[in-house]
Amino acid sequence: MANAEDLDLRLLKQRKLLVTGVVVLTILVLIGLNFGSWIFLQKIGDFLEEELGQRLRAVAVLTTRTLSDYASYIESGQVDLVLPSLTEIIKQIHRENQLQGVFLVDEMYQVLASSQEVFHAGDKLTFLEEDSESFLQALAGFPAVSPMLIIEGHRFKSAYAPVMDPLGKEVVAVLVIQASADFFNLLRVYKRGLIVLGIGSLGVAVVFSLVLFWAISLLMKTHESLRRAERLAAMGQMAATVAHEIRNPLGIIKSTADVLKSKYDSRDNPDELFEFIPSEVRRLNRLVSDFLTFARDRDLEPNAIDLLSTIGKSLNSLEDEIQQSHVQLIKELEPLPPVSHDEDALNQVLLNLVLNAIQSMNDNGKLWVRARPETRRGKTFVRVEVEDTGCGFEDPPEKIFEPFYTTKT
């Protein structure tokens, strides 16, 4: 039976380890999925931005080839003569490619032609100064794509292409093409959603794992309590049988001793042997009663009795044992508030603790019995302690609650 119980306990522990592994694996998978999704969205964003830049650059380069027919007018400062044609070409590019804006500007960021009515010839596009590096690259004769810009909460992607003079040696203007990139905000929303979802899922997993661990721990404690209850129940049945079988002959022995005492003992010169047999019979009866009391899981009967009086009675009943063992008893008993308690049960606890302390010490040992009130969370409790200078024990403390546990050999 013990082997079966140990096997059940090992299975519970193995299941707890298995659940721990599953929970840890689940958390790692959730972290991996969220992190992988975030990286995937990041790569999609980078890919889309790169594709948008390449498209804008290609449109800008093709458009400058068309505008090269007007390079001589731009170079000579006669843009006004061809401004309607330039504006029409730029607006057509704007419409066909669904762009945000198309501008032809000089080296001072001043508009030569624009697809938007709000900008006129001679206006300075100051926002292009934020793209000065890409703009200067275009002035040097090389098409360029700018990083993503955020202007007044809107995202833009721009491409710059140089318009060369008729000989192809000098840059006479720069074509600026802008496209809206507000759709990238959707990716940002997805990323934020992934972060929130990841934190939420991890929180749920942690809470679920804590609840699961609590349930398993409770199951293990319940299993241990059931094992203890089964052992006590078995002991109770055995104790009842043993007590019945032992008490009958003990009664016969005591009755026989009484008869022998009345028949042979002299009142003038009493023999202590006649007192020894009844005394030992009474001791055996107490042992049997204690065994029955321990094995039987009785209900406590708390009463409003002075706790210091109960402690005093328990210590007084052990006065002979304390003196014979040469143990110094130190009482530290403070005034206590009224405490409802079961006198017999507390007496049994104190007897066991004090006797165990006495037996664990050599001569000249010290034994402290303390009682003091304590306040926790606004409630008053009483703390009773028994301390000794004995050898102690190395086993787990919870073993002291097991029936007949001892470290004595």
PDB file of N, CA and C in Angstrom, residues 269-342:
ATOM      1  N   ASN A 269       3.060  -3.190  58.041  1.00  0.00           N
ATOM      2  CA  ASN A 269       4.316  -3.199  57.269  1.00  0.00           C
ATOM      3  C   ASN A 269       3.987  -3.423  55.786  1.00  0.00           C
ATOM      4  N   PRO A 270       3.454  -2.371  55.115  1.00  0.00           N
ATOM      5  CA  PRO A 270       3.019  -2.545  53.708  1.00  0.00           C
ATOM      6  C   PRO A 270       4.198  -2.827  52.778  1.00  0.00           C
ATOM      7  N   ASP A 271       3.940  -3.659  51.805  1.00  0.00           N
ATOM      8  CA  ASP A 271       4.956  -4.009  50.795  1.00  0.00           C
ATOM      9  C   ASP A 271       4.691  -3.196  49.521  1.00  0.00           C
ATOM     10  N   GLU A 272       5.724  -2.463  49.075  1.00  0.00           N
ATOM     11  CA  GLU A 272       5.557  -1.595  47.892  1.00  0.00           C
ATOM     12  C   GLU A 272       5.319  -2.385  46.607  1.00  0.00           C
ATOM     13  N   LEU A 273       5.633  -3.684  46.624  1.00  0.00           N
ATOM     14  CA  LEU A 273       5.392  -4.495  45.420  1.00  0.00           C
ATOM     15  C   LEU A 273       3.909  -4.559  45.095  1.00  0.00           C
ATOM     16  N   PHE A 274       3.065  -4.514  46.135  1.00  0.00           N
ATOM     17  CA  PHE A 274       1.629  -4.567  45.881  1.00  0.00           C
ATOM     18  C   PHE A 274       1.113  -3.273  45.220  1.00  0.00           C
ATOM     19  N   GLU A 275       1.856  -2.174  45.416  1.00  0.00           N
ATOM     20  CA  GLU A 275       1.487  -0.927  44.743  1.00  0.00           C
ATOM     21  C   GLU A 275       2.080  -0.829  43.340  1.00  0.00           C
ATOM     22  N   PHE A 276       3.160  -1.577  43.096  1.00  0.00           N
ATOM     23  CA  PHE A 276       3.849  -1.489  41.804  1.00  0.00           C
ATOM     24  C   PHE A 276       2.982  -2.047  40.673  1.00  0.00           C
ATOM     25  N   ILE A 277       2.312  -3.182  40.918  1.00  0.00           N
ATOM     26  CA  ILE A 277       1.510  -3.800  39.849  1.00  0.00           C
ATOM     27  C   ILE A 277       0.343  -2.895  39.432  1.00  0.00           C
ATOM     28  N   PRO A 278      -0.506  -2.392  40.361  1.00  0.00           N
ATOM     29  CA  PRO A 278      -1.599  -1.490  39.945  1.00  0.00           C
ATOM     30  C   PRO A 278      -1.090  -0.220  39.254  1.00  0.00           C
ATOM     31  N   SER A 279       0.082   0.274  39.721  1.00  0.00           N
ATOM     32  CA  SER A 279       0.630   1.492  39.103  1.00  0.00           C
ATOM     33  C   SER A 279       0.992   1.247  37.640  1.00  0.00           C
ATOM     34  N   GLU A 280       1.629   0.115  37.379  1.00  0.00           N
ATOM     35  CA  GLU A 280       2.006  -0.204  36.009  1.00  0.00           C
ATOM     36  C   GLU A 280       0.778  -0.496  35.150  1.00  0.00           C
ATOM     37  N   VAL A 281      -0.229  -1.108  35.762  1.00  0.00           N
ATOM     38  CA  VAL A 281      -1.474  -1.352  35.026  1.00  0.00           C
ATOM     39  C   VAL A 281      -2.106  -0.019  34.613  1.00  0.00           C
ATOM     40  N   ARG A 282      -2.125   0.933  35.561  1.00  0.00           N
ATOM     41  CA  ARG A 282      -2.688   2.255  35.234  1.00  0.00           C
ATOM     42  C   ARG A 282      -1.873   2.932  34.132  1.00  0.00           C
ATOM     43  N   ARG A 283      -0.545   2.774  34.177  1.00  0.00           N
ATOM     44  CA  ARG A 283       0.300   3.376  33.136  1.00  0.00           C
ATOM     45  C   ARG A 283       0.003   2.765  31.773  1.00  0.00           C
ATOM     46  N   LEU A 284      -0.171   1.434  31.744  1.00  0.00           N
ATOM     47  CA  LEU A 284      -0.508   0.788  30.480  1.00  0.00           C
ATOM     48  C   LEU A 284      -1.874   1.246  29.979  1.00  0.00           C
ATOM     49  N   ASN A 285      -2.801   1.429  30.907  1.00  0.00           N
ATOM     50  CA  ASN A 285      -4.126   1.930  30.516  1.00  0.00           C
ATOM     51  C   ASN A 285      -4.041   3.331  29.917  1.00  0.00           C
ATOM     52  N   ARG A 286      -3.178   4.156  30.505  1.00  0.00           N
ATOM     53  CA  ARG A 286      -3.003   5.509  29.962  1.00  0.00           C
ATOM     54  C   ARG A 286      -2.380   5.460  28.566  1.00  0.00           C
ATOM     55  N   LEU A 287      -1.425   4.548  28.380  1.00  0.00           N
ATOM     56  CA  LEU A 287      -0.805   4.409  27.061  1.00  0.00           C
ATOM     57  C   LEU A 287      -1.832   3.985  26.014  1.00  0.00           C
ATOM     58  N   VAL A 288      -2.673   3.041  26.398  1.00  0.00           N
ATOM     59  CA  VAL A 288      -3.710   2.593  25.461  1.00  0.00           C
ATOM     60  C   VAL A 288      -4.676   3.726  25.166  1.00  0.00           C
ATOM     61  N   SER A 289      -5.062   4.495  26.222  1.00  0.00           N
ATOM     62  CA  SER A 289      -5.976   5.626  26.020  1.00  0.00           C
ATOM     63  C   SER A 289      -5.349   6.694  25.133  1.00  0.00           C
ATOM     64  N   ASP A 290      -4.047   6.955  25.373  1.00  0.00           N
ATOM     65  CA  ASP A 290      -3.354   7.945  24.532  1.00  0.00           C
ATOM     66  C   ASP A 290      -3.293   7.489  23.081  1.00  0.00           C
ATOM     67  N   PHE A 291      -3.062   6.189  22.898  1.00  0.00           N
ATOM     68  CA  PHE A 291      -3.002   5.656  21.547  1.00  0.00           C
ATOM     69  C   PHE A 291      -4.356   5.816  20.846  1.00  0.00           C
ATOM     70  N   LEU A 292      -5.428   5.517  21.591  1.00  0.00           N
ATOM     71  CA  LEU A 292      -6.771   5.672  21.022  1.00  0.00           C
ATOM     72  C   LEU A 292      -7.077   7.139  20.720  1.00  0.00           C
ATOM     73  N   THR A 293      -6.681   8.004  21.637  1.00  0.00           N
ATOM     74  CA  THR A 293      -6.940   9.434  21.436  1.00  0.00           C
ATOM     75  C   THR A 293      -6.188   9.944  20.215  1.00  0.00           C
ATOM     76  N   PHE A 294      -4.940   9.516  20.051  1.00  0.00           N
ATOM     77  CA  PHE A 294      -4.142   9.976  18.911  1.00  0.00           C
ATOM     78  C   PHE A 294      -4.692   9.438  17.595  1.00  0.00           C
ATOM     79  N   ALA A 295      -5.073   8.194  17.585  1.00  0.00           N
ATOM     80  CA  ALA A 295      -5.545   7.576  16.342  1.00  0.00           C
ATOM     81  C   ALA A 295      -6.923   8.064  15.958  1.00  0.00           C
ATOM     82  N   ARG A 296      -7.710   8.489  16.951  1.00  0.00           N
ATOM     83  CA  ARG A 296      -9.065   8.939  16.663  1.00  0.00           C
ATOM     84  C   ARG A 296      -9.058  10.439  16.372  1.00  0.00           C
ATOM     85  N   ASP A 297      -9.561  10.811  15.207  1.00  0.00           N
ATOM     86  CA  ASP A 297      -9.587  12.217  14.793  1.00  0.00           C
ATOM     87  C   ASP A 297     -10.810  12.886  15.404  1.00  0.00           C
ATOM     88  N   ARG A 298     -10.683  13.279  16.656  1.00  0.00           N
ATOM     89  CA  ARG A 298     -11.829  13.828  17.368  1.00  0.00           C
ATOM     90  C   ARG A 298     -11.963  15.321  17.094  1.00  0.00           C
ATOM     91  N   ASP A 299     -13.159  15.831  17.284  1.00  0.00           N
ATOM     92  CA  ASP A 299     -13.412  17.256  17.124  1.00  0.00           C
ATOM     93  C   ASP A 299     -12.938  18.020  18.352  1.00  0.00           C
ATOM     94  N   LEU A 300     -12.379  19.187  18.137  1.00  0.00           N
ATOM     95  CA  LEU A 300     -11.939  20.019  19.244  1.00  0.00           C
ATOM     96  C   LEU A 300     -13.148  20.626  19.956  1.00  0.00           C
ATOM     97  N   GLU A 301     -12.972  20.840  21.246  1.00  0.00           N
ATOM     98  CA  GLU A 301     -14.043  21.442  22.062  1.00  0.00           C
ATOM     99  C   GLU A 301     -13.474  22.675  22.761  1.00  0.00           C
ATOM    100  N   PRO A 302     -13.368  23.789  22.028  1.00  0.00           N
ATOM    101  CA  PRO A 302     -12.795  25.001  22.646  1.00  0.00           C
ATOM    102  C   PRO A 302     -13.719  25.600  23.697  1.00  0.00           C
ATOM    103  N   ASN A 303     -13.107  26.039  24.797  1.00  0.00           N
ATOM    104  CA  ASN A 303     -13.843  26.681  25.879  1.00  0.00           C
ATOM    105  C   ASN A 303     -13.080  27.925  26.332  1.00  0.00           C
ATOM    106  N   ALA A 304     -13.784  28.855  26.903  1.00  0.00           N
ATOM    107  CA  ALA A 304     -13.176  30.095  27.387  1.00  0.00           C
ATOM    108  C   ALA A 304     -12.487  29.823  28.720  1.00  0.00           C
ATOM    109  N   ILE A 305     -11.284  29.284  28.649  1.00  0.00           N
ATOM    110  CA  ILE A 305     -10.505  28.934  29.844  1.00  0.00           C
ATOM    111  C   ILE A 305      -9.230  29.761  29.828  1.00  0.00           C
ATOM    112  N   ASP A 306      -8.732  30.084  31.021  1.00  0.00           N
ATOM    113  CA  ASP A 306      -7.498  30.857  31.128  1.00  0.00           C
ATOM    114  C   ASP A 306      -6.341  30.053  30.523  1.00  0.00           C
ATOM    115  N   LEU A 307      -5.721  30.586  29.483  1.00  0.00           N
ATOM    116  CA  LEU A 307      -4.651  29.862  28.788  1.00  0.00           C
ATOM    117  C   LEU A 307      -3.434  29.692  29.693  1.00  0.00           C
ATOM    118  N   LEU A 308      -3.105  30.701  30.485  1.00  0.00           N
ATOM    119  CA  LEU A 308      -1.960  30.579  31.389  1.00  0.00           C
ATOM    120  C   LEU A 308      -2.181  29.474  32.412  1.00  0.00           C
ATOM    121  N   SER A 309      -3.433  29.289  32.809  1.00  0.00           N
ATOM    122  CA  SER A 309      -3.745  28.206  33.747  1.00  0.00           C
ATOM    123  C   SER A 309      -3.520  26.846  33.098  1.00  0.00           C
ATOM    124  N   THR A 310      -3.921  26.727  31.819  1.00  0.00           N
ATOM    125  CA  THR A 310      -3.717  25.465  31.103  1.00  0.00           C
ATOM    126  C   THR A 310      -2.226  25.162  30.959  1.00  0.00           C
ATOM    127  N   ILE A 311      -1.448  26.187  30.605  1.00  0.00           N
ATOM    128  CA  ILE A 311      -0.004  25.995  30.464  1.00  0.00           C
ATOM    129  C   ILE A 311       0.614  25.616  31.807  1.00  0.00           C
ATOM    130  N   GLY A 312       0.163  26.295  32.878  1.00  0.00           N
ATOM    131  CA  GLY A 312       0.687  25.985  34.209  1.00  0.00           C
ATOM    132  C   GLY A 312       0.402  24.555  34.626  1.00  0.00           C
ATOM    133  N   LYS A 313      -0.827  24.066  34.375  1.00  0.00           N
ATOM    134  CA  LYS A 313      -1.163  22.681  34.714  1.00  0.00           C
ATOM    135  C   LYS A 313      -0.286  21.690  33.949  1.00  0.00           C
ATOM    136  N   SER A 314      -0.062  21.968  32.682  1.00  0.00           N
ATOM    137  CA  SER A 314       0.756  21.058  31.873  1.00  0.00           C
ATOM    138  C   SER A 314       2.176  20.994  32.406  1.00  0.00           C
ATOM    139  N   LEU A 315       2.737  22.145  32.750  1.00  0.00           N
ATOM    140  CA  LEU A 315       4.110  22.166  33.261  1.00  0.00           C
ATOM    141  C   LEU A 315       4.196  21.549  34.656  1.00  0.00           C
ATOM    142  N   ASN A 316       3.180  21.746  35.470  1.00  0.00           N
ATOM    143  CA  ASN A 316       3.189  21.155  36.815  1.00  0.00           C
ATOM    144  C   ASN A 316       3.149  19.628  36.756  1.00  0.00           C
ATOM    145  N   SER A 317       2.416  19.082  35.783  1.00  0.00           N
ATOM    146  CA  SER A 317       2.334  17.621  35.665  1.00  0.00           C
ATOM    147  C   SER A 317       3.668  17.007  35.245  1.00  0.00           C
ATOM    148  N   LEU A 318       4.560  17.837  34.710  1.00  0.00           N
ATOM    149  CA  LEU A 318       5.869  17.333  34.276  1.00  0.00           C
ATOM    150  C   LEU A 318       6.987  17.775  35.201  1.00  0.00           C
ATOM    151  N   GLU A 319       6.631  18.238  36.387  1.00  0.00           N
ATOM    152  CA  GLU A 319       7.642  18.775  37.306  1.00  0.00           C
ATOM    153  C   GLU A 319       8.674  17.716  37.697  1.00  0.00           C
ATOM    154  N   ASP A 320       8.214  16.481  37.944  1.00  0.00           N
ATOM    155  CA  ASP A 320       9.150  15.423  38.335  1.00  0.00           C
ATOM    156  C   ASP A 320      10.129  15.112  37.209  1.00  0.00           C
ATOM    157  N   GLU A 321       9.621  14.974  35.988  1.00  0.00           N
ATOM    158  CA  GLU A 321      10.508  14.685  34.853  1.00  0.00           C
ATOM    159  C   GLU A 321      11.540  15.790  34.653  1.00  0.00           C
ATOM    160  N   ILE A 322      11.127  17.050  34.830  1.00  0.00           N
ATOM    161  CA  ILE A 322      12.049  18.168  34.637  1.00  0.00           C
ATOM    162  C   ILE A 322      13.141  18.144  35.698  1.00  0.00           C
ATOM    163  N   GLN A 323      12.776  17.866  36.960  1.00  0.00           N
ATOM    164  CA  GLN A 323      13.771  17.842  38.031  1.00  0.00           C
ATOM    165  C   GLN A 323      14.733  16.663  37.870  1.00  0.00           C
ATOM    166  N   GLN A 324      14.198  15.498  37.521  1.00  0.00           N
ATOM    167  CA  GLN A 324      15.053  14.317  37.369  1.00  0.00           C
ATOM    168  C   GLN A 324      16.035  14.465  36.216  1.00  0.00           C
ATOM    169  N   SER A 325      15.652  15.229  35.200  1.00  0.00           N
ATOM    170  CA  SER A 325      16.539  15.411  34.048  1.00  0.00           C
ATOM    171  C   SER A 325      17.502  16.573  34.244  1.00  0.00           C
ATOM    172  N   HIS A 326      17.404  17.283  35.388  1.00  0.00           N
ATOM    173  CA  HIS A 326      18.278  18.434  35.680  1.00  0.00           C
ATOM    174  C   HIS A 326      18.189  19.476  34.585  1.00  0.00           C
ATOM    175  N   VAL A 327      16.987  19.707  34.121  1.00  0.00           N
ATOM    176  CA  VAL A 327      16.749  20.714  33.079  1.00  0.00           C
ATOM    177  C   VAL A 327      16.269  22.000  33.736  1.00  0.00           C
ATOM    178  N   GLN A 328      16.812  23.111  33.317  1.00  0.00           N
ATOM    179  CA  GLN A 328      16.396  24.411  33.849  1.00  0.00           C
ATOM    180  C   GLN A 328      15.201  24.920  33.048  1.00  0.00           C
ATOM    181  N   LEU A 329      14.058  25.032  33.703  1.00  0.00           N
ATOM    182  CA  LEU A 329      12.835  25.517  33.058  1.00  0.00           C
ATOM    183  C   LEU A 329      12.741  27.036  33.224  1.00  0.00           C
ATOM    184  N   ILE A 330      12.617  27.725  32.107  1.00  0.00           N
ATOM    185  CA  ILE A 330      12.512  29.191  32.106  1.00  0.00           C
ATOM    186  C   ILE A 330      11.152  29.562  31.535  1.00  0.00           C
ATOM    187  N   LYS A 331      10.329  30.168  32.388  1.00  0.00           N
ATOM    188  CA  LYS A 331       8.995  30.568  31.944  1.00  0.00           C
ATOM    189  C   LYS A 331       9.003  32.048  31.591  1.00  0.00           C
ATOM    190  N   GLU A 332       8.509  32.350  30.394  1.00  0.00           N
ATOM    191  CA  GLU A 332       8.355  33.739  29.951  1.00  0.00           C
ATOM    192  C   GLU A 332       6.902  33.932  29.522  1.00  0.00           C
ATOM    193  N   LEU A 333       6.060  34.065  30.522  1.00  0.00           N
ATOM    194  CA  LEU A 333       4.620  34.112  30.283  1.00  0.00           C
ATOM    195  C   LEU A 333       4.109  35.532  30.528  1.00  0.00           C
ATOM    196  N   GLU A 334       3.665  36.167  29.480  1.00  0.00           N
ATOM    197  CA  GLU A 334       3.134  37.522  29.582  1.00  0.00           C
ATOM    198  C   GLU A 334       1.623  37.472  29.821  1.00  0.00           C
ATOM    199  N   PRO A 335       1.049  38.551  30.357  1.00  0.00           N
ATOM    200  CA  PRO A 335      -0.423  38.593  30.499  1.00  0.00           C
ATOM    201  C   PRO A 335      -1.093  38.417  29.137  1.00  0.00           C
ATOM    202  N   LEU A 336      -2.089  37.533  29.091  1.00  0.00           N
ATOM    203  CA  LEU A 336      -2.718  37.185  27.817  1.00  0.00           C
ATOM    204  C   LEU A 336      -4.183  37.587  27.807  1.00  0.00           C
ATOM    205  N   PRO A 337      -4.684  37.919  26.623  1.00  0.00           N
ATOM    206  CA  PRO A 337      -6.131  38.172  26.504  1.00  0.00           C
ATOM    207  C   PRO A 337      -6.901  36.853  26.570  1.00  0.00           C
ATOM    208  N   PRO A 338      -8.190  36.891  26.778  1.00  0.00           N
ATOM    209  CA  PRO A 338      -8.978  35.642  26.801  1.00  0.00           C
ATOM    210  C   PRO A 338      -8.852  34.892  25.475  1.00  0.00           C
ATOM    211  N   VAL A 339      -8.562  33.599  25.561  1.00  0.00           N
ATOM    212  CA  VAL A 339      -8.389  32.764  24.367  1.00  0.00           C
ATOM    213  C   VAL A 339      -9.231  31.510  24.524  1.00  0.00           C
ATOM    214  N   SER A 340     -10.109  31.245  23.574  1.00  0.00           N
ATOM    215  CA  SER A 340     -10.908  30.035  23.590  1.00  0.00           C
ATOM    216  C   SER A 340     -10.063  28.881  23.042  1.00  0.00           C
ATOM    217  N   HIS A 341      -9.930  27.783  23.813  1.00  0.00           N
ATOM    218  CA  HIS A 341      -9.090  26.669  23.381  1.00  0.00           C
ATOM    219  C   HIS A 341      -9.590  25.367  24.019  1.00  0.00           C
ATOM    220  N   ASP A 342      -9.116  24.256  23.424  1.00  0.00           N
ATOM    221  CA  ASP A 342      -9.430  22.929  23.943  1.00  0.00           C
ATOM    222  C   ASP A 342      -8.342  22.571  24.949  1.00  0.00           C
TER     223      ASP A 342
END
